[in-house]
Amino acid sequence: MWGRVPPVLDVAASAAAAGAALAAWTAPALLRARVLRAALCPELAGIGAAGSVALTFDDGPDPEGTPAVLHTLGQLGWKATFFMLGAQVERYPEVAAAVVGAGHEAAVHGFSHRNHLARGPADVHRDLVRAVAVVTAATGVRPSWFRPPYGVLTLGSLIAACRAGLAPVLWTAWGRDWEAPSPAQVVHLLSNQLRPGGTVLLHDSDCAARVAGSWRSTVQALPRLAELADQLGCTVGPLREHFAGRPASSRS
Ligand SMILES: [Zn+2]
């Protein structure tokens, strides 16, 4: 859910890479412009193999939305990456297990859906460690990727992710599906932003959405996303394929 994204910058990877001081924790991250983000930190921005589009879902698992998404993904023959909330996984561990059991990829969206700007670095670290433990216990697979709530990455987020062995990944195109627009509107938004090599952000849960059942628009938009991917000449898949299976954090 994105309706309350604060007017701050949401990427600080370059600062973190430069070894910026921990004292800068409360400073807003450095870059919001998508062009700059992509140029300086392409993997963080979600830019991967040129012939593919990564498909990602946030805020699940959900007992209704996630199975509906899984069903449609099965019809399309697609695999995707699910950025799960630890709190949702605790409520619905069998749904989280079903995601991985169907061949999809589990990733971490945090334990609770709280903006990291409102949390201290130790609190963020505890949140991620707890989320990793819950997702791993439910799915049997340790996650590799991390996307913060609202996409707000602080320096503390990056340090916590690094300590937890998670590589942060944002997105290049979203459908604003948490507002439950029509499926055509979702795809129209995506078509204006998506390019070969990009990453799509959608939601399989309405737990942080403005509209109950918002995932219904998402499900109905997926076949139209297939048409868009065909037009771009791209395959659709999870981040592990988009980034050739290796988390950015483990690359030399
Ligand atoms: Zn979210």
PDB file of C-alpha atoms and ligand atoms in Angstrom:
ATOM      1  CA  MET A   1       0.000   0.000   0.000  1.00  0.00           C
ATOM      2  CA  TRP A   2       1.367   3.354  -0.972  1.00  0.00           C
ATOM      3  CA  GLY A   3      -1.173   6.035  -0.258  1.00  0.00           C
ATOM      4  CA  ARG A   4       0.785   7.474   2.647  1.00  0.00           C
ATOM      5  CA  VAL A   5       4.238   7.471   1.153  1.00  0.00           C
ATOM      6  CA  PRO A   6       5.927  10.470   2.701  1.00  0.00           C
ATOM      7  CA  PRO A   7       7.548  13.051   0.461  1.00  0.00           C
ATOM      8  CA  VAL A   8      10.970  11.682   1.085  1.00  0.00           C
ATOM      9  CA  LEU A   9      13.623  10.037  -0.926  1.00  0.00           C
ATOM     10  CA  ASP A  10      13.512   6.308  -0.936  1.00  0.00           C
ATOM     11  CA  VAL A  11      16.925   5.014  -1.909  1.00  0.00           C
ATOM     12  CA  ALA A  12      20.125   5.367   0.036  1.00  0.00           C
ATOM     13  CA  ALA A  13      22.175   2.561  -1.416  1.00  0.00           C
ATOM     14  CA  SER A  14      24.879   4.804  -2.793  1.00  0.00           C
ATOM     15  CA  ALA A  15      25.318   6.407   0.600  1.00  0.00           C
ATOM     16  CA  ALA A  16      25.378   3.041   2.316  1.00  0.00           C
ATOM     17  CA  ALA A  17      27.903   1.736  -0.168  1.00  0.00           C
ATOM     18  CA  ALA A  18      30.063   4.698   0.583  1.00  0.00           C
ATOM     19  CA  GLY A  19      29.946   3.823   4.236  1.00  0.00           C
ATOM     20  CA  ALA A  20      27.786   6.669   5.375  1.00  0.00           C
ATOM     21  CA  ALA A  21      27.677   7.106   9.119  1.00  0.00           C
ATOM     22  CA  LEU A  22      25.032   5.438  11.214  1.00  0.00           C
ATOM     23  CA  ALA A  23      24.314   8.831  12.685  1.00  0.00           C
ATOM     24  CA  ALA A  24      22.618   9.644   9.405  1.00  0.00           C
ATOM     25  CA  TRP A  25      19.868   7.182  10.272  1.00  0.00           C
ATOM     26  CA  THR A  26      17.122   9.713  10.497  1.00  0.00           C
ATOM     27  CA  ALA A  27      18.094  11.530   7.350  1.00  0.00           C
ATOM     28  CA  PRO A  28      15.751  10.799   4.450  1.00  0.00           C
ATOM     29  CA  ALA A  29      17.251   8.603   1.828  1.00  0.00           C
ATOM     30  CA  LEU A  30      18.955  10.188  -1.073  1.00  0.00           C
ATOM     31  CA  LEU A  31      17.170   9.528  -4.287  1.00  0.00           C
ATOM     32  CA  ARG A  32      13.577   9.429  -5.350  1.00  0.00           C
ATOM     33  CA  ALA A  33      13.858  10.100  -9.056  1.00  0.00           C
ATOM     34  CA  ARG A  34      13.397   6.827 -10.829  1.00  0.00           C
ATOM     35  CA  VAL A  35      15.955   7.722 -13.486  1.00  0.00           C
ATOM     36  CA  LEU A  36      18.691   8.398 -10.939  1.00  0.00           C
ATOM     37  CA  ARG A  37      17.765   5.349  -8.955  1.00  0.00           C
ATOM     38  CA  ALA A  38      17.996   3.144 -12.017  1.00  0.00           C
ATOM     39  CA  ALA A  39      21.296   4.637 -13.123  1.00  0.00           C
ATOM     40  CA  LEU A  40      23.049   4.364  -9.762  1.00  0.00           C
ATOM     41  CA  CYS A  41      21.515   1.209  -8.350  1.00  0.00           C
ATOM     42  CA  PRO A  42      19.879  -0.805 -11.150  1.00  0.00           C
ATOM     43  CA  GLU A  43      19.337  -3.986  -9.146  1.00  0.00           C
ATOM     44  CA  LEU A  44      17.966  -2.095  -6.181  1.00  0.00           C
ATOM     45  CA  ALA A  45      15.635  -0.361  -8.610  1.00  0.00           C
ATOM     46  CA  GLY A  46      14.473  -3.738  -9.935  1.00  0.00           C
ATOM     47  CA  ILE A  47      16.226  -3.617 -13.289  1.00  0.00           C
ATOM     48  CA  GLY A  48      17.432  -7.025 -14.378  1.00  0.00           C
ATOM     49  CA  ALA A  49      17.715  -9.094 -17.534  1.00  0.00           C
ATOM     50  CA  ALA A  50      16.587  -7.123 -20.580  1.00  0.00           C
ATOM     51  CA  GLY A  51      14.476  -9.954 -21.935  1.00  0.00           C
ATOM     52  CA  SER A  52      12.455 -10.380 -18.792  1.00  0.00           C
ATOM     53  CA  VAL A  53       9.996  -8.655 -16.524  1.00  0.00           C
ATOM     54  CA  ALA A  54      10.012  -9.563 -12.831  1.00  0.00           C
ATOM     55  CA  LEU A  55       6.583  -9.975 -11.261  1.00  0.00           C
ATOM     56  CA  THR A  56       6.322  -9.205  -7.536  1.00  0.00           C
ATOM     57  CA  PHE A  57       3.486  -9.085  -5.008  1.00  0.00           C
ATOM     58  CA  ASP A  58       3.505  -7.308  -1.638  1.00  0.00           C
ATOM     59  CA  ASP A  59       1.571  -7.510   1.648  1.00  0.00           C
ATOM     60  CA  GLY A  60       0.552 -11.188   1.613  1.00  0.00           C
ATOM     61  CA  PRO A  61      -0.092 -13.885   2.335  1.00  0.00           C
ATOM     62  CA  ASP A  62      -3.854 -13.419   2.366  1.00  0.00           C
ATOM     63  CA  PRO A  63      -6.320 -16.289   2.740  1.00  0.00           C
ATOM     64  CA  GLU A  64      -8.398 -15.051  -0.202  1.00  0.00           C
ATOM     65  CA  GLY A  65      -6.165 -12.894  -2.341  1.00  0.00           C
ATOM     66  CA  THR A  66      -3.105 -15.105  -2.442  1.00  0.00           C
ATOM     67  CA  PRO A  67      -4.879 -18.293  -3.589  1.00  0.00           C
ATOM     68  CA  ALA A  68      -6.687 -16.293  -6.279  1.00  0.00           C
ATOM     69  CA  VAL A  69      -3.402 -14.867  -7.506  1.00  0.00           C
ATOM     70  CA  LEU A  70      -1.760 -18.296  -7.406  1.00  0.00           C
ATOM     71  CA  HIS A  71      -4.603 -19.770  -9.433  1.00  0.00           C
ATOM     72  CA  THR A  72      -4.255 -17.156 -12.168  1.00  0.00           C
ATOM     73  CA  LEU A  73      -0.478 -17.397 -12.186  1.00  0.00           C
ATOM     74  CA  GLY A  74      -0.885 -21.127 -12.681  1.00  0.00           C
ATOM     75  CA  GLN A  75      -3.148 -20.530 -15.662  1.00  0.00           C
ATOM     76  CA  LEU A  76      -0.582 -18.164 -17.160  1.00  0.00           C
ATOM     77  CA  GLY A  77       2.326 -20.499 -16.423  1.00  0.00           C
ATOM     78  CA  TRP A  78       4.134 -17.781 -14.489  1.00  0.00           C
ATOM     79  CA  LYS A  79       6.210 -17.813 -11.344  1.00  0.00           C
ATOM     80  CA  ALA A  80       6.545 -14.685  -9.207  1.00  0.00           C
ATOM     81  CA  THR A  81       8.157 -13.284  -6.069  1.00  0.00           C
ATOM     82  CA  PHE A  82       5.971 -12.636  -3.009  1.00  0.00           C
ATOM     83  CA  PHE A  83       7.200 -10.033  -0.512  1.00  0.00           C
ATOM     84  CA  MET A  84       5.495 -11.357   2.610  1.00  0.00           C
ATOM     85  CA  LEU A  85       4.678  -9.667   5.886  1.00  0.00           C
ATOM     86  CA  GLY A  86       5.772 -11.735   8.868  1.00  0.00           C
ATOM     87  CA  ALA A  87       2.568 -10.893  10.720  1.00  0.00           C
ATOM     88  CA  GLN A  88       0.507 -12.242   7.818  1.00  0.00           C
ATOM     89  CA  VAL A  89       2.681 -15.354   7.615  1.00  0.00           C
ATOM     90  CA  GLU A  90       2.072 -16.008  11.314  1.00  0.00           C
ATOM     91  CA  ARG A  91      -1.681 -15.811  10.706  1.00  0.00           C
ATOM     92  CA  TYR A  92      -1.668 -17.846   7.510  1.00  0.00           C
ATOM     93  CA  PRO A  93       1.421 -20.064   7.432  1.00  0.00           C
ATOM     94  CA  GLU A  94      -0.299 -22.601   5.210  1.00  0.00           C
ATOM     95  CA  VAL A  95      -0.881 -19.928   2.566  1.00  0.00           C
ATOM     96  CA  ALA A  96       2.780 -18.902   2.690  1.00  0.00           C
ATOM     97  CA  ALA A  97       3.753 -22.543   2.317  1.00  0.00           C
ATOM     98  CA  ALA A  98       1.414 -22.899  -0.658  1.00  0.00           C
ATOM     99  CA  VAL A  99       3.159 -20.008  -2.416  1.00  0.00           C
ATOM    100  CA  VAL A 100       6.526 -21.729  -2.248  1.00  0.00           C
ATOM    101  CA  GLY A 101       4.966 -25.131  -2.831  1.00  0.00           C
ATOM    102  CA  ALA A 102       3.647 -23.846  -6.154  1.00  0.00           C
ATOM    103  CA  GLY A 103       7.177 -22.908  -7.196  1.00  0.00           C
ATOM    104  CA  HIS A 104       7.066 -19.212  -6.396  1.00  0.00           C
ATOM    105  CA  GLU A 105       9.617 -17.243  -4.435  1.00  0.00           C
ATOM    106  CA  ALA A 106       9.124 -15.973  -0.887  1.00  0.00           C
ATOM    107  CA  ALA A 107      10.704 -12.650   0.046  1.00  0.00           C
ATOM    108  CA  VAL A 108      10.464 -10.289   3.034  1.00  0.00           C
ATOM    109  CA  HIS A 109       8.341  -7.129   3.293  1.00  0.00           C
ATOM    110  CA  GLY A 110       9.067  -6.799   7.029  1.00  0.00           C
ATOM    111  CA  PHE A 111       7.207  -8.269   9.965  1.00  0.00           C
ATOM    112  CA  SER A 112       4.804  -5.353  10.358  1.00  0.00           C
ATOM    113  CA  HIS A 113       3.742  -2.839   7.714  1.00  0.00           C
ATOM    114  CA  ARG A 114       5.255   0.227   9.374  1.00  0.00           C
ATOM    115  CA  ASN A 115       7.237   3.005   7.759  1.00  0.00           C
ATOM    116  CA  HIS A 116      10.923   2.692   8.617  1.00  0.00           C
ATOM    117  CA  LEU A 117      11.206   6.445   8.984  1.00  0.00           C
ATOM    118  CA  ALA A 118       9.211   6.054  12.193  1.00  0.00           C
ATOM    119  CA  ARG A 119      11.429   3.305  13.574  1.00  0.00           C
ATOM    120  CA  GLY A 120      14.912   3.196  15.013  1.00  0.00           C
ATOM    121  CA  PRO A 121      17.664   1.048  13.466  1.00  0.00           C
ATOM    122  CA  ALA A 122      17.577  -1.573  16.220  1.00  0.00           C
ATOM    123  CA  ASP A 123      13.790  -1.841  15.885  1.00  0.00           C
ATOM    124  CA  VAL A 124      14.044  -2.247  12.113  1.00  0.00           C
ATOM    125  CA  HIS A 125      16.703  -4.914  12.532  1.00  0.00           C
ATOM    126  CA  ARG A 126      14.546  -6.866  14.986  1.00  0.00           C
ATOM    127  CA  ASP A 127      11.607  -6.570  12.600  1.00  0.00           C
ATOM    128  CA  LEU A 128      13.564  -8.025   9.679  1.00  0.00           C
ATOM    129  CA  VAL A 129      15.136 -10.821  11.705  1.00  0.00           C
ATOM    130  CA  ARG A 130      11.700 -11.807  13.016  1.00  0.00           C
ATOM    131  CA  ALA A 131      10.229 -11.688   9.506  1.00  0.00           C
ATOM    132  CA  VAL A 132      13.014 -13.835   8.063  1.00  0.00           C
ATOM    133  CA  ALA A 133      12.540 -16.411  10.821  1.00  0.00           C
ATOM    134  CA  VAL A 134       8.774 -16.587  10.332  1.00  0.00           C
ATOM    135  CA  VAL A 135       8.953 -16.817   6.538  1.00  0.00           C
ATOM    136  CA  THR A 136      11.692 -19.450   6.698  1.00  0.00           C
ATOM    137  CA  ALA A 137       9.769 -21.543   9.232  1.00  0.00           C
ATOM    138  CA  ALA A 138       6.560 -21.427   7.190  1.00  0.00           C
ATOM    139  CA  THR A 139       8.051 -22.027   3.758  1.00  0.00           C
ATOM    140  CA  GLY A 140      11.202 -24.017   4.479  1.00  0.00           C
ATOM    141  CA  VAL A 141      13.199 -21.582   2.371  1.00  0.00           C
ATOM    142  CA  ARG A 142      15.281 -18.692   3.635  1.00  0.00           C
ATOM    143  CA  PRO A 143      14.347 -15.536   1.705  1.00  0.00           C
ATOM    144  CA  SER A 144      16.927 -13.500  -0.213  1.00  0.00           C
ATOM    145  CA  TRP A 145      15.073 -10.303  -1.097  1.00  0.00           C
ATOM    146  CA  PHE A 146      13.666  -7.445   0.934  1.00  0.00           C
ATOM    147  CA  ARG A 147      11.307  -4.584   0.100  1.00  0.00           C
ATOM    148  CA  PRO A 148      10.455  -2.119   2.886  1.00  0.00           C
ATOM    149  CA  PRO A 149       6.869  -1.048   3.621  1.00  0.00           C
ATOM    150  CA  TYR A 150       5.904   1.891   1.396  1.00  0.00           C
ATOM    151  CA  GLY A 151       9.220   1.418  -0.416  1.00  0.00           C
ATOM    152  CA  VAL A 152      10.847   3.784   2.049  1.00  0.00           C
ATOM    153  CA  LEU A 153      14.454   2.718   2.431  1.00  0.00           C
ATOM    154  CA  THR A 154      16.423   4.492   5.107  1.00  0.00           C
ATOM    155  CA  LEU A 155      20.071   3.989   5.833  1.00  0.00           C
ATOM    156  CA  GLY A 156      18.940   1.957   8.824  1.00  0.00           C
ATOM    157  CA  SER A 157      16.820  -0.209   6.480  1.00  0.00           C
ATOM    158  CA  LEU A 158      19.842  -0.931   4.334  1.00  0.00           C
ATOM    159  CA  ILE A 159      22.077  -1.775   7.261  1.00  0.00           C
ATOM    160  CA  ALA A 160      19.420  -4.036   8.774  1.00  0.00           C
ATOM    161  CA  ALA A 161      18.866  -5.775   5.439  1.00  0.00           C
ATOM    162  CA  CYS A 162      22.578  -6.315   5.005  1.00  0.00           C
ATOM    163  CA  ARG A 163      22.893  -7.762   8.514  1.00  0.00           C
ATOM    164  CA  ALA A 164      19.929 -10.047   7.837  1.00  0.00           C
ATOM    165  CA  GLY A 165      21.439 -11.248   4.541  1.00  0.00           C
ATOM    166  CA  LEU A 166      18.708  -9.661   2.437  1.00  0.00           C
ATOM    167  CA  ALA A 167      19.126  -7.725  -0.809  1.00  0.00           C
ATOM    168  CA  PRO A 168      16.702  -4.785  -1.126  1.00  0.00           C
ATOM    169  CA  VAL A 169      14.695  -4.574  -4.340  1.00  0.00           C
ATOM    170  CA  LEU A 170      12.146  -1.921  -5.255  1.00  0.00           C
ATOM    171  CA  TRP A 171      10.285  -1.798  -8.590  1.00  0.00           C
ATOM    172  CA  THR A 172      10.061   0.073 -11.857  1.00  0.00           C
ATOM    173  CA  ALA A 173       6.299  -0.117 -12.482  1.00  0.00           C
ATOM    174  CA  TRP A 174       3.234  -0.341 -10.280  1.00  0.00           C
ATOM    175  CA  GLY A 175      -0.473  -0.680 -10.878  1.00  0.00           C
ATOM    176  CA  ARG A 176      -1.659   1.214  -7.767  1.00  0.00           C
ATOM    177  CA  ASP A 177      -3.866  -1.802  -7.248  1.00  0.00           C
ATOM    178  CA  TRP A 178      -4.258  -1.066  -3.523  1.00  0.00           C
ATOM    179  CA  GLU A 179      -6.761   1.590  -4.605  1.00  0.00           C
ATOM    180  CA  ALA A 180      -8.757  -1.059  -6.476  1.00  0.00           C
ATOM    181  CA  PRO A 181      -8.836   0.624  -9.879  1.00  0.00           C
ATOM    182  CA  SER A 182     -10.307  -1.337 -12.749  1.00  0.00           C
ATOM    183  CA  PRO A 183      -8.085  -4.049 -14.218  1.00  0.00           C
ATOM    184  CA  ALA A 184      -7.757  -1.920 -17.359  1.00  0.00           C
ATOM    185  CA  GLN A 185      -6.534   1.004 -15.251  1.00  0.00           C
ATOM    186  CA  VAL A 186      -3.989  -1.212 -13.529  1.00  0.00           C
ATOM    187  CA  VAL A 187      -2.561  -2.319 -16.839  1.00  0.00           C
ATOM    188  CA  HIS A 188      -2.703   1.190 -18.274  1.00  0.00           C
ATOM    189  CA  LEU A 189      -0.551   2.430 -15.400  1.00  0.00           C
ATOM    190  CA  LEU A 190       1.849  -0.432 -15.855  1.00  0.00           C
ATOM    191  CA  SER A 191       2.084   0.117 -19.591  1.00  0.00           C
ATOM    192  CA  ASN A 192       3.148   3.728 -19.051  1.00  0.00           C
ATOM    193  CA  GLN A 193       6.052   2.688 -16.831  1.00  0.00           C
ATOM    194  CA  LEU A 194       7.139  -0.803 -17.726  1.00  0.00           C
ATOM    195  CA  ARG A 195      10.131  -1.391 -19.972  1.00  0.00           C
ATOM    196  CA  PRO A 196      12.065  -4.556 -20.776  1.00  0.00           C
ATOM    197  CA  GLY A 197      14.125  -5.536 -17.759  1.00  0.00           C
ATOM    198  CA  GLY A 198      11.746  -3.912 -15.290  1.00  0.00           C
ATOM    199  CA  THR A 199      10.013  -5.104 -12.137  1.00  0.00           C
ATOM    200  CA  VAL A 200       6.242  -4.956 -11.609  1.00  0.00           C
ATOM    201  CA  LEU A 201       4.770  -4.268  -8.164  1.00  0.00           C
ATOM    202  CA  LEU A 202       1.287  -5.594  -7.408  1.00  0.00           C
ATOM    203  CA  HIS A 203      -0.470  -6.800  -4.232  1.00  0.00           C
ATOM    204  CA  ASP A 204      -1.996 -10.172  -3.357  1.00  0.00           C
ATOM    205  CA  SER A 205      -3.462  -8.843  -0.095  1.00  0.00           C
ATOM    206  CA  ASP A 206      -5.661  -5.960   0.973  1.00  0.00           C
ATOM    207  CA  CYS A 207      -4.337  -5.932   4.557  1.00  0.00           C
ATOM    208  CA  ALA A 208      -2.713  -2.526   3.996  1.00  0.00           C
ATOM    209  CA  ALA A 209      -4.907  -1.367   1.119  1.00  0.00           C
ATOM    210  CA  ARG A 210      -7.406   1.445   0.949  1.00  0.00           C
ATOM    211  CA  VAL A 211     -10.117  -0.792  -0.442  1.00  0.00           C
ATOM    212  CA  ALA A 212     -11.167  -4.223   0.814  1.00  0.00           C
ATOM    213  CA  GLY A 213     -10.803  -6.876  -1.839  1.00  0.00           C
ATOM    214  CA  SER A 214      -8.457  -4.715  -3.900  1.00  0.00           C
ATOM    215  CA  TRP A 215      -6.646  -7.880  -5.000  1.00  0.00           C
ATOM    216  CA  ARG A 216      -9.620  -8.726  -7.232  1.00  0.00           C
ATOM    217  CA  SER A 217      -8.553  -6.032  -9.684  1.00  0.00           C
ATOM    218  CA  THR A 218      -5.028  -7.381  -9.505  1.00  0.00           C
ATOM    219  CA  VAL A 219      -6.123 -10.891 -10.401  1.00  0.00           C
ATOM    220  CA  GLN A 220      -8.177  -9.671 -13.343  1.00  0.00           C
ATOM    221  CA  ALA A 221      -5.320  -7.500 -14.580  1.00  0.00           C
ATOM    222  CA  LEU A 222      -2.834 -10.363 -14.831  1.00  0.00           C
ATOM    223  CA  PRO A 223      -3.990 -11.747 -18.216  1.00  0.00           C
ATOM    224  CA  ARG A 224      -3.755  -8.219 -19.627  1.00  0.00           C
ATOM    225  CA  LEU A 225      -0.263  -7.931 -18.191  1.00  0.00           C
ATOM    226  CA  ALA A 226       0.554 -11.018 -20.242  1.00  0.00           C
ATOM    227  CA  GLU A 227      -0.441  -9.115 -23.377  1.00  0.00           C
ATOM    228  CA  LEU A 228       1.762  -6.199 -22.326  1.00  0.00           C
ATOM    229  CA  ALA A 229       4.733  -8.479 -21.698  1.00  0.00           C
ATOM    230  CA  ASP A 230       4.248 -10.016 -25.123  1.00  0.00           C
ATOM    231  CA  GLN A 231       4.279  -6.559 -26.683  1.00  0.00           C
ATOM    232  CA  LEU A 232       7.568  -5.849 -24.895  1.00  0.00           C
ATOM    233  CA  GLY A 233       8.985  -9.173 -26.025  1.00  0.00           C
ATOM    234  CA  CYS A 234       9.642 -10.179 -22.427  1.00  0.00           C
ATOM    235  CA  THR A 235       9.155 -13.294 -20.352  1.00  0.00           C
ATOM    236  CA  VAL A 236       7.609 -12.894 -16.899  1.00  0.00           C
ATOM    237  CA  GLY A 237       9.150 -14.479 -13.840  1.00  0.00           C
ATOM    238  CA  PRO A 238      10.476 -14.158 -10.287  1.00  0.00           C
ATOM    239  CA  LEU A 239      13.435 -12.100  -9.160  1.00  0.00           C
ATOM    240  CA  ARG A 240      15.667 -15.154  -8.884  1.00  0.00           C
ATOM    241  CA  GLU A 241      15.479 -15.441 -12.688  1.00  0.00           C
ATOM    242  CA  HIS A 242      15.437 -11.710 -13.309  1.00  0.00           C
ATOM    243  CA  PHE A 243      18.736 -11.422 -11.456  1.00  0.00           C
ATOM    244  CA  ALA A 244      20.063 -14.775 -12.681  1.00  0.00           C
ATOM    245  CA  GLY A 245      19.402 -16.386  -9.306  1.00  0.00           C
ATOM    246  CA  ARG A 246      21.953 -14.517  -7.274  1.00  0.00           C
ATOM    247  CA  PRO A 247      21.016 -11.858  -4.745  1.00  0.00           C
ATOM    248  CA  ALA A 248      22.748  -8.578  -5.413  1.00  0.00           C
ATOM    249  CA  SER A 249      24.203  -8.653  -1.910  1.00  0.00           C
ATOM    250  CA  SER A 250      26.176 -11.808  -2.629  1.00  0.00           C
ATOM    251  CA  ARG A 251      27.749 -10.627  -5.855  1.00  0.00           C
ATOM    252  CA  SER A 252      31.360  -9.777  -6.074  1.00  0.00           C
TER     253      SER A 252
HETATM  254 ZN    ZN B   1       3.264  -2.976   1.412  1.00  0.00          ZN
END
